[in-house]
Tab-separated table of C-alpha atoms in Angstrom:
chain	number	residue	atom	x	y	z
A	1	UNK	CA	30.807	53.175	-22.543
A	2	UNK	CA	29.280	52.997	-26.012
A	3	UNK	CA	29.504	49.194	-25.944
A	4	UNK	CA	27.869	49.148	-22.526
A	5	UNK	CA	25.079	51.410	-23.808
A	6	UNK	CA	24.499	49.179	-26.831
A	7	UNK	CA	24.371	46.119	-24.595
A	8	UNK	CA	21.780	47.769	-22.369
A	9	UNK	CA	19.672	48.739	-25.374
A	10	UNK	CA	19.950	45.227	-26.751
A	11	UNK	CA	18.710	43.718	-23.445
A	12	UNK	CA	15.872	46.216	-23.086
A	13	UNK	CA	12.512	44.756	-24.239
A	14	UNK	CA	10.963	46.266	-27.358
A	15	UNK	CA	7.645	47.518	-25.959
A	16	UNK	CA	6.380	48.648	-29.351
A	17	UNK	CA	6.843	45.166	-30.775
A	18	UNK	CA	5.169	43.583	-27.733
A	19	UNK	CA	2.174	45.925	-28.048
A	20	UNK	CA	1.864	45.279	-31.778
A	21	UNK	CA	2.102	41.507	-31.262
A	22	UNK	CA	-0.611	41.723	-28.608
A	23	UNK	CA	-2.902	43.723	-30.941
A	24	UNK	CA	-2.360	41.225	-33.750
A	25	UNK	CA	-3.114	38.288	-31.410
A	26	UNK	CA	-6.205	40.014	-29.985
A	27	UNK	CA	-7.614	40.844	-33.425
A	28	UNK	CA	-6.912	37.304	-34.663
A	29	UNK	CA	-8.618	35.854	-31.622
A	30	UNK	CA	-11.731	37.988	-32.138
A	31	UNK	CA	-11.944	37.137	-35.840
A	32	UNK	CA	-11.268	33.461	-35.193
A	33	UNK	CA	-13.889	33.370	-32.451
A	34	UNK	CA	-16.530	35.044	-34.636
A	35	UNK	CA	-15.829	32.741	-37.579
A	36	UNK	CA	-15.959	29.585	-35.477
A	37	UNK	CA	-18.795	30.527	-33.173
A	38	UNK	CA	-21.470	28.735	-35.171
A	39	UNK	CA	-19.229	25.716	-35.652
A	40	UNK	CA	-18.593	25.558	-31.908
A	41	UNK	CA	-22.321	25.593	-31.150
A	42	UNK	CA	-22.909	22.826	-33.678
A	43	UNK	CA	-20.087	20.739	-32.190
A	44	UNK	CA	-21.477	21.248	-28.664
A	45	UNK	CA	-24.991	20.269	-29.712
A	46	UNK	CA	-23.711	17.137	-31.406
A	47	UNK	CA	-22.146	15.987	-28.096
A	48	UNK	CA	-25.179	16.602	-25.856
A	49	UNK	CA	-26.600	13.234	-24.693
A	50	UNK	CA	-30.074	12.380	-25.870
A	51	UNK	CA	-33.217	12.480	-23.736
A	52	UNK	CA	-33.264	8.685	-23.864
A	53	UNK	CA	-29.817	8.618	-22.233
A	54	UNK	CA	-30.931	10.851	-19.353
A	55	UNK	CA	-34.049	8.739	-18.740
A	56	UNK	CA	-31.940	5.584	-18.680
A	57	UNK	CA	-29.444	7.195	-16.287
A	58	UNK	CA	-32.256	8.408	-14.030
A	59	UNK	CA	-33.792	4.920	-13.868
A	60	UNK	CA	-30.414	3.392	-13.093
A	61	UNK	CA	-29.786	5.858	-10.251
A	62	UNK	CA	-33.266	5.296	-8.825
A	63	UNK	CA	-32.703	1.550	-8.816
A	64	UNK	CA	-29.285	1.939	-7.193
A	65	UNK	CA	-30.678	4.136	-4.416
A	66	UNK	CA	-33.517	1.704	-3.716
A	67	UNK	CA	-31.149	-1.280	-3.506
A	68	UNK	CA	-28.614	0.605	-1.397
A	69	UNK	CA	-31.278	1.879	1.006
A	70	UNK	CA	-32.619	-1.654	1.415
A	71	UNK	CA	-29.154	-3.112	2.028
A	72	UNK	CA	-28.167	-0.452	4.565
A	73	UNK	CA	-31.393	-0.957	6.531
A	74	UNK	CA	-30.614	-4.691	6.731
A	75	UNK	CA	-27.001	-4.052	7.761
A	76	UNK	CA	-27.767	-1.319	10.299
A	77	UNK	CA	-28.183	-3.614	13.316
A	78	UNK	CA	-24.848	-5.347	12.600
A	79	UNK	CA	-23.076	-2.017	12.143
A	80	UNK	CA	-24.490	-0.686	15.409
A	81	UNK	CA	-23.607	-3.906	17.225
A	82	UNK	CA	-19.926	-3.547	16.389
A	83	UNK	CA	-19.905	0.180	16.980
A	84	UNK	CA	-21.275	-0.431	20.498
A	85	UNK	CA	-18.822	-3.267	20.981
A	86	UNK	CA	-15.852	-1.008	20.245
A	87	UNK	CA	-17.170	1.787	22.458
A	88	UNK	CA	-17.892	-0.568	25.365
A	89	UNK	CA	-14.460	-2.136	25.015
A	90	UNK	CA	-12.730	1.236	25.314
A	91	UNK	CA	-15.004	2.409	28.100
A	92	UNK	CA	-14.480	-0.739	30.181
A	93	UNK	CA	-10.732	-0.941	29.575
A	94	UNK	CA	-9.764	2.701	29.987
A	95	UNK	CA	-12.310	4.268	32.348
A	96	UNK	CA	-10.042	3.728	35.354
A	97	UNK	CA	-7.721	6.502	34.189
A	98	UNK	CA	-9.938	8.467	31.816
A	99	UNK	CA	-13.368	9.944	31.442
A	100	UNK	CA	-14.546	8.999	27.966
A	101	UNK	CA	-17.406	10.087	25.715
A	102	UNK	CA	-18.180	9.273	22.093
A	103	UNK	CA	-19.429	11.439	19.272
A	104	UNK	CA	-20.698	10.251	15.900
A	105	UNK	CA	-20.526	11.960	12.528
A	106	UNK	CA	-20.367	11.125	8.841
A	107	UNK	CA	-22.647	9.549	6.254
A	108	UNK	CA	-23.850	6.548	8.316
A	109	UNK	CA	-25.159	8.705	11.144
A	110	UNK	CA	-26.842	11.145	8.753
A	111	UNK	CA	-28.525	8.308	6.789
A	112	UNK	CA	-26.502	9.046	3.643
A	113	UNK	CA	-24.237	5.997	3.644
A	114	UNK	CA	-23.777	3.391	0.943
A	115	UNK	CA	-22.217	-0.059	1.051
A	116	UNK	CA	-18.633	0.256	2.240
A	117	UNK	CA	-19.055	3.607	4.007
A	118	UNK	CA	-16.993	4.097	7.160
A	119	UNK	CA	-18.435	4.474	10.642
A	120	UNK	CA	-16.877	7.644	12.037
A	121	UNK	CA	-16.502	7.793	15.818
A	122	UNK	CA	-14.885	10.698	17.663
A	123	UNK	CA	-13.491	9.736	21.090
A	124	UNK	CA	-13.409	12.539	23.663
A	125	UNK	CA	-11.204	11.774	26.638
A	126	UNK	CA	-10.017	13.477	29.808
A	127	UNK	CA	-7.392	12.259	32.255
A	128	UNK	CA	-8.639	11.623	35.762
A	129	UNK	CA	-5.195	12.081	37.270
A	130	UNK	CA	-1.999	13.869	36.368
A	131	UNK	CA	0.093	11.269	34.594
A	132	UNK	CA	2.199	10.633	31.529
A	133	UNK	CA	-0.271	8.099	30.158
A	134	UNK	CA	-0.884	8.316	26.411
A	135	UNK	CA	-4.546	7.708	25.607
A	136	UNK	CA	-3.954	7.019	21.914
A	137	UNK	CA	-1.329	4.313	22.519
A	138	UNK	CA	-3.348	2.798	25.339
A	139	UNK	CA	-6.373	2.580	23.050
A	140	UNK	CA	-4.255	0.937	20.375
A	141	UNK	CA	-2.953	-1.635	22.857
A	142	UNK	CA	-6.480	-2.486	24.021
A	143	UNK	CA	-7.697	-3.001	20.454
A	144	UNK	CA	-4.718	-5.146	19.512
A	145	UNK	CA	-5.128	-7.418	22.540
A	146	UNK	CA	-8.782	-8.221	21.910
A	147	UNK	CA	-8.596	-10.654	18.999
A	148	UNK	CA	-12.001	-12.102	19.868
A	149	UNK	CA	-13.641	-8.901	18.617
A	150	UNK	CA	-13.116	-9.951	14.985
A	151	UNK	CA	-10.816	-7.041	14.190
A	152	UNK	CA	-9.439	-8.210	10.890
A	153	UNK	CA	-7.058	-5.274	10.648
A	154	UNK	CA	-6.007	-2.366	12.847
A	155	UNK	CA	-4.244	0.525	11.131
A	156	UNK	CA	-3.052	3.436	13.303
A	157	UNK	CA	-2.310	6.874	11.804
A	158	UNK	CA	-0.850	8.797	14.773
A	159	UNK	CA	0.783	11.494	12.621
A	160	UNK	CA	-2.526	12.828	11.248
A	161	UNK	CA	-3.590	16.290	12.411
A	162	UNK	CA	-6.296	14.434	14.347
A	163	UNK	CA	-4.860	10.981	15.228
A	164	UNK	CA	-6.849	8.096	13.768
A	165	UNK	CA	-7.116	4.342	14.233
A	166	UNK	CA	-8.807	2.521	11.356
A	167	UNK	CA	-10.485	-0.806	12.136
A	168	UNK	CA	-11.790	-3.404	9.719
A	169	UNK	CA	-14.155	-6.155	10.847
A	170	UNK	CA	-15.182	-9.212	8.847
A	171	UNK	CA	-18.962	-9.777	8.918
A	172	UNK	CA	-19.192	-12.279	6.068
A	173	UNK	CA	-20.680	-14.999	8.263
A	174	UNK	CA	-23.232	-12.625	9.770
A	175	UNK	CA	-24.819	-11.428	6.530
A	176	UNK	CA	-25.463	-14.821	4.903
A	177	UNK	CA	-29.167	-14.799	5.769
A	178	UNK	CA	-29.870	-11.126	5.111
A	179	UNK	CA	-30.734	-11.564	1.421
A	180	UNK	CA	-28.750	-8.520	0.390
A	181	UNK	CA	-29.282	-7.341	-3.160
A	182	UNK	CA	-26.324	-6.740	-5.440
A	183	UNK	CA	-25.554	-3.788	-7.678
A	184	UNK	CA	-22.726	-3.196	-10.100
A	185	UNK	CA	-21.397	-0.326	-7.959
A	186	UNK	CA	-19.690	-2.167	-5.135
A	187	UNK	CA	-17.368	-5.120	-4.750
A	188	UNK	CA	-18.152	-7.994	-2.394
A	189	UNK	CA	-15.478	-6.836	0.073
A	190	UNK	CA	-17.282	-3.528	0.556
A	191	UNK	CA	-20.393	-5.212	1.918
A	192	UNK	CA	-18.702	-7.997	3.905
A	193	UNK	CA	-16.476	-5.636	5.902
A	194	UNK	CA	-17.230	-2.981	8.474
A	195	UNK	CA	-14.771	-0.100	8.499
A	196	UNK	CA	-14.608	2.013	11.657
A	197	UNK	CA	-12.536	5.192	11.899
A	198	UNK	CA	-11.711	6.251	15.453
A	199	UNK	CA	-10.443	9.791	15.876
A	200	UNK	CA	-9.352	11.316	19.185
A	201	UNK	CA	-9.461	14.657	20.924
A	202	UNK	CA	-8.649	15.584	24.495
A	203	UNK	CA	-11.494	17.448	26.189
A	204	UNK	CA	-10.906	20.228	28.702
A	205	UNK	CA	-14.456	20.208	30.063
A	206	UNK	CA	-15.763	17.890	32.742
A	207	UNK	CA	-18.290	15.234	31.751
């Protein structure tokens, strides 16, 4: 019993020691903080960028926004052409069995896009008849069969919480005469490709 008691005492944490250690650490921290406070301020001030740096950064951002805005305005008609092409393709191919509507969201449709931004299209669908047809797979089949639409790549993500099909379209030949300006912020691929993200949701309301 005595051995058991000694073992229990040995395993029991020494609260007095813990409290004393905490007080020592707290006092050291306060003293250390007070002693180094001025040094810390000096170190911080020495790492603050100069006014010249901020002016240069501001000019660079202004230039980037002007170039990007100009490029997007020139690309807008091409982007909209392919967006309409995809929507018309789905509408014409699938309207026999489904009622379909399209919603738009994201940076392009709120005039906040830059080169390489995706076009985000939400496809609302509703079955016209009771059937085991799968709208997502049918859409994928339609897109894969239409090679003449310049779909360079088609990447389905059916396991996402909202299923997605990502399309990439090569527009290199269509932008040759647009006189697009270049910046150091995007690669050539970002401006010669259109990326469309199709997401899908089944609607319960009638159109």
